[in-house]
mmCIF file of C-alpha atoms in Angstrom:
data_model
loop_
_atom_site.group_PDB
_atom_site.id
_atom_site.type_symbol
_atom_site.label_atom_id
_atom_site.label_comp_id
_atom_site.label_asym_id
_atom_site.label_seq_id
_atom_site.Cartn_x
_atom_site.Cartn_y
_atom_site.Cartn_z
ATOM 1 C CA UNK A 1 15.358 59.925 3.969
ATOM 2 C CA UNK A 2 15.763 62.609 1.189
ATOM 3 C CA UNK A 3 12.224 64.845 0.605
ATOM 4 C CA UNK A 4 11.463 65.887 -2.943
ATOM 5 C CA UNK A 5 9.932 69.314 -3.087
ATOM 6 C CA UNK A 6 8.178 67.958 -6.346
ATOM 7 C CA UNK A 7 6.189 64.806 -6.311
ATOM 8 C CA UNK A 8 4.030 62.981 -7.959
ATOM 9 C CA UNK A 9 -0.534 63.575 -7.676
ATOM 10 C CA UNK A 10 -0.245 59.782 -6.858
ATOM 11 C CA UNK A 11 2.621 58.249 -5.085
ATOM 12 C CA UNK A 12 2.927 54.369 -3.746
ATOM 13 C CA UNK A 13 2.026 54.134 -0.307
ATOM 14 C CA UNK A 14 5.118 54.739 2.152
ATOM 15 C CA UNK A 15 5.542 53.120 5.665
ATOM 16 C CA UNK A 16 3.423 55.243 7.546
ATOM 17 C CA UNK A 17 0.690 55.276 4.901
ATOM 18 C CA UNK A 18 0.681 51.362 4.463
ATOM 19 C CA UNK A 19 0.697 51.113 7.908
ATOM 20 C CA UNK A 20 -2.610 52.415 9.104
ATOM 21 C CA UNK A 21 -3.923 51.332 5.819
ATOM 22 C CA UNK A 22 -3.391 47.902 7.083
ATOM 23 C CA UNK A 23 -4.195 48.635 10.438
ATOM 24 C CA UNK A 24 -7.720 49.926 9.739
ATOM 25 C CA UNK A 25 -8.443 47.015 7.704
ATOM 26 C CA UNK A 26 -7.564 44.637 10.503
ATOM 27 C CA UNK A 27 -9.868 46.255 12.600
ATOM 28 C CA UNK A 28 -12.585 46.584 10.407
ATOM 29 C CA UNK A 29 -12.643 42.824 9.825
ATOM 30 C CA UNK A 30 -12.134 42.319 13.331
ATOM 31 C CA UNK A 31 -15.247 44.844 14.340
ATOM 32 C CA UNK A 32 -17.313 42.471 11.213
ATOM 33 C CA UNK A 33 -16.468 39.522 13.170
ATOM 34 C CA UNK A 34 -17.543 40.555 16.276
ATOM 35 C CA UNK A 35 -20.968 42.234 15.384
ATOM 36 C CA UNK A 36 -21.483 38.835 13.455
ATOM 37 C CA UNK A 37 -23.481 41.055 10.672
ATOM 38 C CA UNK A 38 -23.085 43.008 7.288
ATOM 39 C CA UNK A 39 -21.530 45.542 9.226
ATOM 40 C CA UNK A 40 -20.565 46.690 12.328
ATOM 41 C CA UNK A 41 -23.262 47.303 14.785
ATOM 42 C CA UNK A 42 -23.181 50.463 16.362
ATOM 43 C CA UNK A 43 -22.624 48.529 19.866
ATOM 44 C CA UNK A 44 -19.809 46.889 18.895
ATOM 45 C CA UNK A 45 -18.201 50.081 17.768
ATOM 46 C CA UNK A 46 -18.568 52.038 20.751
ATOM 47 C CA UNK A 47 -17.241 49.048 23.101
ATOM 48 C CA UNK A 48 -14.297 49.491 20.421
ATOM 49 C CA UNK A 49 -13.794 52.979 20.599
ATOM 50 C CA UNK A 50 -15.936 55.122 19.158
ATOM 51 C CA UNK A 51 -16.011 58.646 20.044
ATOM 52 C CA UNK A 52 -19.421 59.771 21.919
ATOM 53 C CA UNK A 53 -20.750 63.788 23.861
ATOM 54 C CA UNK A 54 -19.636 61.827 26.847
ATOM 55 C CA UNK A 55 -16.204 60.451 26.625
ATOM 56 C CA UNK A 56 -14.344 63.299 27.606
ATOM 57 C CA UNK A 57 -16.274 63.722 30.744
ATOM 58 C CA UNK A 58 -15.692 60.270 31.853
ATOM 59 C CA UNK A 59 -11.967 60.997 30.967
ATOM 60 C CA UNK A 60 -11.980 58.214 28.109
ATOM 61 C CA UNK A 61 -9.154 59.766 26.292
ATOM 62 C CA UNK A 62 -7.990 57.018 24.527
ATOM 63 C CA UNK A 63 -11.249 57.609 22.452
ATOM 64 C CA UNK A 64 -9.587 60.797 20.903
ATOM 65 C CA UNK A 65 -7.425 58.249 18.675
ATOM 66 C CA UNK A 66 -9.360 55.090 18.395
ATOM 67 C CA UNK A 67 -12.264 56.010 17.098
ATOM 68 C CA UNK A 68 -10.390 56.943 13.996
ATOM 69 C CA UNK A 69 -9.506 53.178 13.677
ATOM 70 C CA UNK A 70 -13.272 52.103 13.089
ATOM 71 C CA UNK A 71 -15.806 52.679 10.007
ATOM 72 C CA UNK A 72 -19.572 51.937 10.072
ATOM 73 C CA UNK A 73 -19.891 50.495 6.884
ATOM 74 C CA UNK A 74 -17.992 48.887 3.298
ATOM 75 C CA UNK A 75 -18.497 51.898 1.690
ATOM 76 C CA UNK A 76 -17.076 54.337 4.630
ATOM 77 C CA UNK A 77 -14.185 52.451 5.236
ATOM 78 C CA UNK A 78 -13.339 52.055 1.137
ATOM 79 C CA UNK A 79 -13.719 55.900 0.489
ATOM 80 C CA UNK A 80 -11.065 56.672 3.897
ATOM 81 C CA UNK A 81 -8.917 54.616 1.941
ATOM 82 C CA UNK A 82 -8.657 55.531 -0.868
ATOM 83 C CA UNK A 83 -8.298 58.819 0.110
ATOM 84 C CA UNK A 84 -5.339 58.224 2.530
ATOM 85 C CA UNK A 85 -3.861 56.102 -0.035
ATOM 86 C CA UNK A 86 -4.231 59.376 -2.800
ATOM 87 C CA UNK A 87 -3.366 61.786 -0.447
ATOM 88 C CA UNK A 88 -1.074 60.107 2.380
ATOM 89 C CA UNK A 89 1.083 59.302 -0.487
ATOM 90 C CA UNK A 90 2.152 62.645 -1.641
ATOM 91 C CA UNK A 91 2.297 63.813 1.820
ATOM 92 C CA UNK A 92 4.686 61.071 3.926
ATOM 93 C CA UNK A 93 6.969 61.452 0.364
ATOM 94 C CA UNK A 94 7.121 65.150 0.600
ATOM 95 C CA UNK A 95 7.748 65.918 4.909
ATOM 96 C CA UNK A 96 8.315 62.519 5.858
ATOM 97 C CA UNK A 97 7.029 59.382 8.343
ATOM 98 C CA UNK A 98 7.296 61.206 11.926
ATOM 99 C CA UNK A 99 5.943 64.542 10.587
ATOM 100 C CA UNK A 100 3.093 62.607 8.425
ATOM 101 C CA UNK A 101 2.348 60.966 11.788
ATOM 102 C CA UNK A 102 1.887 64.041 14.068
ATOM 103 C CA UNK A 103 -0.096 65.808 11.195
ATOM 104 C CA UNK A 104 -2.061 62.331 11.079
ATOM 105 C CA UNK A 105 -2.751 62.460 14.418
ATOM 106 C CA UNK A 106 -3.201 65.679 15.681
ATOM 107 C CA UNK A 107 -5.964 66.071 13.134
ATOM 108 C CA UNK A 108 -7.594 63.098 14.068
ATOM 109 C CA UNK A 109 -7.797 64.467 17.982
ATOM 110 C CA UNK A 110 -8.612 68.293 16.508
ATOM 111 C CA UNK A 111 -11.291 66.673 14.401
ATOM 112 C CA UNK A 112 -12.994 64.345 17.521
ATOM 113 C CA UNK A 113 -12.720 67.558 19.909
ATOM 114 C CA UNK A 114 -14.308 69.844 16.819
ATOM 115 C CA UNK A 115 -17.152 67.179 16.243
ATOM 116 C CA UNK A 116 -17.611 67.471 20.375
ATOM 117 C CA UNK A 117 -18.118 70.570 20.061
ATOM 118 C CA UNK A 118 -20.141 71.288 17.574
ATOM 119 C CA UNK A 119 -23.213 68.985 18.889
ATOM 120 C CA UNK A 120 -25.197 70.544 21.163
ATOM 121 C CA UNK A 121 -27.030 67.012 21.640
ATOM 122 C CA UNK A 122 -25.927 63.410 21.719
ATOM 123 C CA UNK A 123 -23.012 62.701 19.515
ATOM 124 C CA UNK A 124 -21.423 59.309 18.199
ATOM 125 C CA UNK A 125 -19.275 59.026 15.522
ATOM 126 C CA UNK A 126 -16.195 56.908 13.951
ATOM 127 C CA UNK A 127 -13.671 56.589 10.863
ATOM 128 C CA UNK A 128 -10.583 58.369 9.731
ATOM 129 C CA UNK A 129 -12.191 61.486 7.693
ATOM 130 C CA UNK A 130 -10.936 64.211 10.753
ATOM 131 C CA UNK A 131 -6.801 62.348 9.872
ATOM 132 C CA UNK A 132 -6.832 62.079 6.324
ATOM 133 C CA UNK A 133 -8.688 65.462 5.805
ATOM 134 C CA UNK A 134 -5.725 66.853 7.791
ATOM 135 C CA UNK A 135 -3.777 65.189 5.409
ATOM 136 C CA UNK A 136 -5.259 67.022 2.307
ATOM 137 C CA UNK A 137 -5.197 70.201 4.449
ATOM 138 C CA UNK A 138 -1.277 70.305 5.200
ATOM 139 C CA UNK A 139 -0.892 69.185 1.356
ATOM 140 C CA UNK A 140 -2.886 72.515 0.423
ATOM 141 C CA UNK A 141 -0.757 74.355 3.317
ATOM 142 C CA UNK A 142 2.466 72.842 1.539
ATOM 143 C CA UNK A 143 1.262 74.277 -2.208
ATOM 144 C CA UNK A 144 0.403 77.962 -0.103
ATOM 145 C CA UNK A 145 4.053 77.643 1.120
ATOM 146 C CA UNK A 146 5.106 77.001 -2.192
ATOM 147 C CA UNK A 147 6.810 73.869 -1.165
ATOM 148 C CA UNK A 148 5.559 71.284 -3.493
ATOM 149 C CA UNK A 149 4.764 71.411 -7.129
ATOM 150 C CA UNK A 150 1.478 69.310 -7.259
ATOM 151 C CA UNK A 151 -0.703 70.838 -9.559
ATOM 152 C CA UNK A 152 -3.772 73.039 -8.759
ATOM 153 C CA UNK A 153 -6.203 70.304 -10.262
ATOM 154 C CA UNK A 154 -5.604 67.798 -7.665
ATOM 155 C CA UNK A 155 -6.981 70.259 -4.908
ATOM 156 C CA UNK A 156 -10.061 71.482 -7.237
ATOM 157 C CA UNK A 157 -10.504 67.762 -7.745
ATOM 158 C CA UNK A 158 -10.524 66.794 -4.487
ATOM 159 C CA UNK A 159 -11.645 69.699 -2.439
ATOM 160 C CA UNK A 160 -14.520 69.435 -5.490
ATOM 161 C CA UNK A 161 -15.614 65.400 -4.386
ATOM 162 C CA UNK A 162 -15.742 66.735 -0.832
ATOM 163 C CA UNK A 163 -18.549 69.134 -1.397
ATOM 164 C CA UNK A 164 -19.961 66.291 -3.845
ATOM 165 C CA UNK A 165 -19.878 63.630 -0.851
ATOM 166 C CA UNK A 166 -21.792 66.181 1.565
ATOM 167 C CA UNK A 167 -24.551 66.564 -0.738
ATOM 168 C CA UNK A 168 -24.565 62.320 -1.260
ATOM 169 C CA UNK A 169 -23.995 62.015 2.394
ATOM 170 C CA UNK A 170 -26.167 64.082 4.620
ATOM 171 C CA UNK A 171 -25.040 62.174 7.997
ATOM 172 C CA UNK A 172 -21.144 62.876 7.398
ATOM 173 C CA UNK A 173 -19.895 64.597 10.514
ATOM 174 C CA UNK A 174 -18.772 67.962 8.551
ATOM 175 C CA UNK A 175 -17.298 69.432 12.233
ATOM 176 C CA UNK A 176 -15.134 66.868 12.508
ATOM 177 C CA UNK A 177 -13.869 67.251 8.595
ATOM 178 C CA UNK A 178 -13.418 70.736 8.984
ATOM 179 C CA UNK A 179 -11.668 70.479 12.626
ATOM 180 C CA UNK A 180 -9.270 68.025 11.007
ATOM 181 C CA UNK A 181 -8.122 70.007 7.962
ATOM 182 C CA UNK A 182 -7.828 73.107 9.801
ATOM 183 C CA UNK A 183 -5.353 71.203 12.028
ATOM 184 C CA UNK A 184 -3.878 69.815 9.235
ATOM 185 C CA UNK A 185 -3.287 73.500 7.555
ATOM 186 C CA UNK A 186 -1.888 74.489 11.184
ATOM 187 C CA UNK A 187 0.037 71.594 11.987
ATOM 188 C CA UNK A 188 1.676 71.785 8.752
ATOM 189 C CA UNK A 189 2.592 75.854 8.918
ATOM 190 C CA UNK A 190 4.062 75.151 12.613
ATOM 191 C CA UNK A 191 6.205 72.557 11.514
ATOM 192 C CA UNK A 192 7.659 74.966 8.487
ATOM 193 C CA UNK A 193 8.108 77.334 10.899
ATOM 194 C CA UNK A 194 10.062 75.562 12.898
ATOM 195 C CA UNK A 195 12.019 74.001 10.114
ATOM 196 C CA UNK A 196 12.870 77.571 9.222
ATOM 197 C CA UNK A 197 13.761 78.357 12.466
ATOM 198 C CA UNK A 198 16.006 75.237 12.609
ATOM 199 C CA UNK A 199 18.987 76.215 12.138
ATOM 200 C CA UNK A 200 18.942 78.796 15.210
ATOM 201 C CA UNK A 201 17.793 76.752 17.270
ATOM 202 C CA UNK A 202 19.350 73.144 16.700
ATOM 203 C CA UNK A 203 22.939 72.209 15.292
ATOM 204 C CA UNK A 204 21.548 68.841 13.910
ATOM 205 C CA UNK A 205 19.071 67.469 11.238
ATOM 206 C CA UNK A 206 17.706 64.901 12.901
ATOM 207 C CA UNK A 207 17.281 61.122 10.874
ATOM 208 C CA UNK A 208 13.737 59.967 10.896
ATOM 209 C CA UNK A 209 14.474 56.911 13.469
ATOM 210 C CA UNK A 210 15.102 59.541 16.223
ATOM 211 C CA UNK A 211 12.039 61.281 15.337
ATOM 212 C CA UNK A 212 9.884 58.594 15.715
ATOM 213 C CA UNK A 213 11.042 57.119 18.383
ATOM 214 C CA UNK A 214 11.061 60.154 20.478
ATOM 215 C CA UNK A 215 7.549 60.479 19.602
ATOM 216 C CA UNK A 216 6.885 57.339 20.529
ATOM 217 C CA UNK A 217 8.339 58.099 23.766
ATOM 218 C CA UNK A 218 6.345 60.602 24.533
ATOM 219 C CA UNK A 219 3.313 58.981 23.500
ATOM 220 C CA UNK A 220 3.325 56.164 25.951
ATOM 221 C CA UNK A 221 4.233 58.806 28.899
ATOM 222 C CA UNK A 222 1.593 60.100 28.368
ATOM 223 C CA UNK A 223 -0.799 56.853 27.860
ATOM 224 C CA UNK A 224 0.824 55.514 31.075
ATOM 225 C CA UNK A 225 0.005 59.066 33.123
ATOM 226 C CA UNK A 226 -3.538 59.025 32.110
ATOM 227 C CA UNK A 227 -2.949 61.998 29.977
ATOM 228 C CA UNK A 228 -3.223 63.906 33.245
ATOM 229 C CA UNK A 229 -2.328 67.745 32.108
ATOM 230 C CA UNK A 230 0.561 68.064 34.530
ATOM 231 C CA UNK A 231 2.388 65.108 33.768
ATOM 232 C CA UNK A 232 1.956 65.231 29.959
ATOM 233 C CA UNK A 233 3.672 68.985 30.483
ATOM 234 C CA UNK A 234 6.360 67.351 32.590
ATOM 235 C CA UNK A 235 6.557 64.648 29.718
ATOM 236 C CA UNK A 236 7.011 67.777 27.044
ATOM 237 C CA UNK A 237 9.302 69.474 29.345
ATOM 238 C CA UNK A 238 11.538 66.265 29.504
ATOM 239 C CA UNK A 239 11.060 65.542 25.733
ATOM 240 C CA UNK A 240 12.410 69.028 24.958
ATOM 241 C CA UNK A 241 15.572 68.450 27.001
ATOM 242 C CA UNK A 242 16.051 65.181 25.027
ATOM 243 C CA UNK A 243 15.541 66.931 22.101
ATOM 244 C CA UNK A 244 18.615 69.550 22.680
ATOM 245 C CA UNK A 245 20.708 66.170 24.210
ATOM 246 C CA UNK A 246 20.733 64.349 21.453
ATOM 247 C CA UNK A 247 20.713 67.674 18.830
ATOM 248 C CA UNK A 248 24.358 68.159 21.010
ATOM 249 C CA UNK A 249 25.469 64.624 20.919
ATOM 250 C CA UNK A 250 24.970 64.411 16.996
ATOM 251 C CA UNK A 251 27.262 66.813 16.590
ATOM 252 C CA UNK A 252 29.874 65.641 17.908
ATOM 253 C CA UNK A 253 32.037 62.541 16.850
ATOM 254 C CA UNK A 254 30.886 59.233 17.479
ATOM 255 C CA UNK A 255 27.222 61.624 18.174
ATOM 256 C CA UNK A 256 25.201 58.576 16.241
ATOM 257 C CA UNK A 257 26.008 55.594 18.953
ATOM 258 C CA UNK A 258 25.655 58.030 21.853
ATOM 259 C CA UNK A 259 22.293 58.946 20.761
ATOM 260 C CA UNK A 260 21.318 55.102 19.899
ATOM 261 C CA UNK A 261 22.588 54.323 23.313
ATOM 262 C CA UNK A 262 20.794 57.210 24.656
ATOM 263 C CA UNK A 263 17.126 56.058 22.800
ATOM 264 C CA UNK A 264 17.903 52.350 24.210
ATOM 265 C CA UNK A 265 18.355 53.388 27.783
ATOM 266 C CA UNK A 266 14.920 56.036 27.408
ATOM 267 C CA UNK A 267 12.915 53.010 25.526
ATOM 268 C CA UNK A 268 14.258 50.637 28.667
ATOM 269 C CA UNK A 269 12.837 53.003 31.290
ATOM 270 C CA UNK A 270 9.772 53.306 29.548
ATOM 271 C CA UNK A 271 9.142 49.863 29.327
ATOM 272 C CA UNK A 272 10.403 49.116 32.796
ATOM 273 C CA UNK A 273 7.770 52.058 33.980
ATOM 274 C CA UNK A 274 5.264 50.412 32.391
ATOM 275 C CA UNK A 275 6.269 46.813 33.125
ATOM 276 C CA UNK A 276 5.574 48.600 36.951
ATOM 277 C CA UNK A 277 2.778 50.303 36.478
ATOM 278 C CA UNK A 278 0.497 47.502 34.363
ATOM 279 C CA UNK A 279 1.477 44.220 36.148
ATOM 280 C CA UNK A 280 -1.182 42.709 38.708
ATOM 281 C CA UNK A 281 1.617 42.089 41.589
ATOM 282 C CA UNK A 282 2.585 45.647 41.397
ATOM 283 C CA UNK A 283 -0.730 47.340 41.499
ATOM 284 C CA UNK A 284 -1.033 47.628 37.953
ATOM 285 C CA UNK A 285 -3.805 46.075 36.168
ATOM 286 C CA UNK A 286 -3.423 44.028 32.654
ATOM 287 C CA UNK A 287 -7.153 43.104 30.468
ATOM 288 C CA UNK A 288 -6.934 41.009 28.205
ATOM 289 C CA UNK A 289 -8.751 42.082 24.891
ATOM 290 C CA UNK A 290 -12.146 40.784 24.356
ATOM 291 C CA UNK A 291 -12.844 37.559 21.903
ATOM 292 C CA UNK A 292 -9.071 37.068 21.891
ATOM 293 C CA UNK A 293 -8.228 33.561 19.815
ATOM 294 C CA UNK A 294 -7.946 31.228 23.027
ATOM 295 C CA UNK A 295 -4.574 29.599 22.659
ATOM 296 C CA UNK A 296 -3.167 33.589 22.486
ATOM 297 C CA UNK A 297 -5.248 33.993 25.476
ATOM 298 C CA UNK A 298 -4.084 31.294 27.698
ATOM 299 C CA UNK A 299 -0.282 32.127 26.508
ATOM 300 C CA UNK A 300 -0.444 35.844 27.544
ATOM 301 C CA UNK A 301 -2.282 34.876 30.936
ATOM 302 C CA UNK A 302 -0.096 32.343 31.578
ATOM 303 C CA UNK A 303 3.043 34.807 30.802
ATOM 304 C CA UNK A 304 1.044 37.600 33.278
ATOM 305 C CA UNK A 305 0.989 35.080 35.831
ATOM 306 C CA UNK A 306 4.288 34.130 36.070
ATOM 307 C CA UNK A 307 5.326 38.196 35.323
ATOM 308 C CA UNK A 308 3.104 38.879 38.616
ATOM 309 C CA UNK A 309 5.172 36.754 40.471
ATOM 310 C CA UNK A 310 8.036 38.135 40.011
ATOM 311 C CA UNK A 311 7.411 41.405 38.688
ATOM 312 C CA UNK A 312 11.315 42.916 39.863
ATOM 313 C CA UNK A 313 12.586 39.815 37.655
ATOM 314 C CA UNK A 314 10.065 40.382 35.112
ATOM 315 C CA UNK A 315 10.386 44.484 34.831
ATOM 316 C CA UNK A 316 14.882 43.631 34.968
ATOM 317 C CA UNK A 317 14.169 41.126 31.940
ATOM 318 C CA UNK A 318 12.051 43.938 30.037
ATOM 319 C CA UNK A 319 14.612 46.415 30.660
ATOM 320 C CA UNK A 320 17.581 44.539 29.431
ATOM 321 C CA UNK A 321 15.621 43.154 26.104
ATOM 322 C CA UNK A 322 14.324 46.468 25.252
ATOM 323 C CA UNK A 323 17.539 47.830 25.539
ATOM 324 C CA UNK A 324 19.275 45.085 23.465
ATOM 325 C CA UNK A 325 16.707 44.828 21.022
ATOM 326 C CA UNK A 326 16.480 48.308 20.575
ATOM 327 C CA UNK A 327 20.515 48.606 19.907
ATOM 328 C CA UNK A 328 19.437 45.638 17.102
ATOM 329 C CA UNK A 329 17.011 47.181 15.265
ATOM 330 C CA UNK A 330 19.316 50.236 15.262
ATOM 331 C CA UNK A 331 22.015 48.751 14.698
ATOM 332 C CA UNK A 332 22.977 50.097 11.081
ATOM 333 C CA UNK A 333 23.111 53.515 12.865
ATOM 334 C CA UNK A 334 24.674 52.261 15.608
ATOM 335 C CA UNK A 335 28.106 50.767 12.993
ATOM 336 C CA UNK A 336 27.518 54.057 11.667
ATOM 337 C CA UNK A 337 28.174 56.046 14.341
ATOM 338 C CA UNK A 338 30.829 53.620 16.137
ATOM 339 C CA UNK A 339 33.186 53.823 12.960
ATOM 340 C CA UNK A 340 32.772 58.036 12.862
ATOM 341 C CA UNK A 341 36.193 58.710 13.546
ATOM 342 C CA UNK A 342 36.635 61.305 11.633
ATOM 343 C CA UNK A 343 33.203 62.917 12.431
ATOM 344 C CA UNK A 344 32.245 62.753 9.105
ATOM 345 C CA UNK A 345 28.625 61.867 10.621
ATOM 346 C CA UNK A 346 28.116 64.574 12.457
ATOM 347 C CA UNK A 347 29.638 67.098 9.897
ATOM 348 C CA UNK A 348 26.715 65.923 7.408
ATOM 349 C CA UNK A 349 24.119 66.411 10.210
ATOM 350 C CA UNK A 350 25.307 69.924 10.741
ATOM 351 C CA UNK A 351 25.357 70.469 7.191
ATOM 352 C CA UNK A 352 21.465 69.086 6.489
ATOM 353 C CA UNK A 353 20.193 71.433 9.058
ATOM 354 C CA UNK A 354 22.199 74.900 7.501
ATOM 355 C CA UNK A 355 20.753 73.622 4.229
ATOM 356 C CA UNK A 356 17.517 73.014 4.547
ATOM 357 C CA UNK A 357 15.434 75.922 5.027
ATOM 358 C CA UNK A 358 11.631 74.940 5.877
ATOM 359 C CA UNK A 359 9.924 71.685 5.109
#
């Protein structure tokens, strides 16, 4: 993917964008449909996901990220996107989908843990403001940095409908708006940093498909560990020594297949792990989502079933189609990589990363 230090005040959504665009509308229908009303009930939203003064006490994590997925109301859920379409845009053009992701989403946890926080009493509260305020904040980091060329309007604009909104909208959760582009800002200046760094400390650029995968990765580590503290650290530790693996094995020739063999074999064990750790005949414990469409329900129990009956059968079948279909969906890279014989692969990965100085 080639990044263009000047874009555009509006670009056309790009993958990332699109997708949770598409993702939060899903859910918002689906969160209509349940509460059977105008909008969603406020029920209905916290057996969803919303984020309460108690979920991190009663270790409910997952809350952290899902409560970004769910709006209260038309109007809410309109206004969060249009703003992620106007500013995600720009953004996921500019640094990219894996770096527009981890911006995304760290602001979106800074934001719930900053709205937490900031309420002494009893606090409830959904929608993506926290994430796509850190998206406007690592925009404004970017045109600190002097790394983009959009103009100063487009923050006065929109920094000026923010303070507009809080005077319109007395119950919008300002903590979490400022926790998320603060994290945004920081996020954004950490990731320059280390782009700066780069070149002393990796030999490779790396393509976006490693990127996200590895986040991926790590993401489901640490979903399958509970987001216990030590295991998510082991998780980083081991992520970091992928990192440097496959920063080596790009640079040498033939570096592309090793590394797409070496992402099939990690997303493999991953799935394998939590093939193991989520199937009822290994101790693990599937639910099925509420108000599923029946005929999907009775097809996924019925495929549980016969999983929990043979779960060594079932986790050697997940391994091997991971592993194949991820070696598919790669598979452009993967030709790539298998017809380097002259290194000419790895040479241009060498040479991205001594070019490129910062995002």
């Amino acid at each position: 993917m080639r990044f263009n230090r000047s874009v555009g005040a509006f670009e056309f959504p790009h993958t990332a964008t699109a997708l949770l665009l598409a993702v939060n509308i899903v859910v918002y229908a689906l969160t209509l449909q349940r509460s059977g009303m105008p909008a969603p009930s406020p029920d209905v939203l916290l057996r969803s996901g919303a984020i309460y003064s108690g979920a991190l006490a009663r270790h409910e994590y997952w809350r952290l990220v899902t409560y970004a997925f769910l709006h209260a109301s038309m109007l809410h859920i309109l206004t969060n996107m249009a703003c992620l379409v106007w500013w995600g845009g720009p953004l996921e053009s500019r640094i990219g989908t894996s770096y527009f992701l981890l911006i995304y989403f760290a602001s979106v946890i800074a934001g719930a843990l900053t709205g937490i926080f900031t309420h002494a009493g009893f606090y409830f509260s959904v929608g993506a403001s926290a994430g796509i305020s850190g998206v406007l904040g690592a925009l404004l980091c970017l045109k600190l940095l002097n790394r983009i060329d959009l103009p100063a309007s487009f923050f006065v604009i929109n920094l000026g409908l923010n303070i507009v909104i809080a005077f319109l909208a007395p119950r919008l959760d300002w903590g979490a708006h400022l926790g998320g582009i603060v994290a945004g800002m920081a996020v954004c200046a950490t990731l320059n940093a280390f782009e700066i760094a780069g070149p002393k400390l990796m030999r490779c650029k790396f393509p976006e498909f490693i990127k996200l995968n590895l986040g991926v990765l790590f993401v489901v580590v640490a979903w399958l560990t509970d987001f216990s503290l030590v295991a998510m650290l082991a998780a980083l530790v081991a992520l970091i020594v992928a990192v440097k693996g496959i920063d080596i094995a790009l640079s040498v020739r033939r570096g592309l297949a090793w590394t797409v063999a070496m992402l099939a074999a990690g997303n493999a064990l991953v799935a394998g792990a939590a093939t193991i750790l989520t199937l009822p005949g290994t101790n693990g414990r599937i639910e099925l989502p509420a108000n599923l469409v029946p005929w999907a329900a009775s097809v996924l129990r019925r495929l549980i079933e016969i999983a929990s009956s043979a779960p060594a059968i079932a986790t050697l079948i997940v391994l091997v189609v991971v592993f194949a279909l991820t070696q598919l969906v790669y598979w452009p890279e993967l030709k790539r990589g298998l017809s380097d014989r002259g290194g000419f692969a790895a040479a241009g990965f060498r040479a991205e990363r001594a070019r490129r100085r910062g995002l």
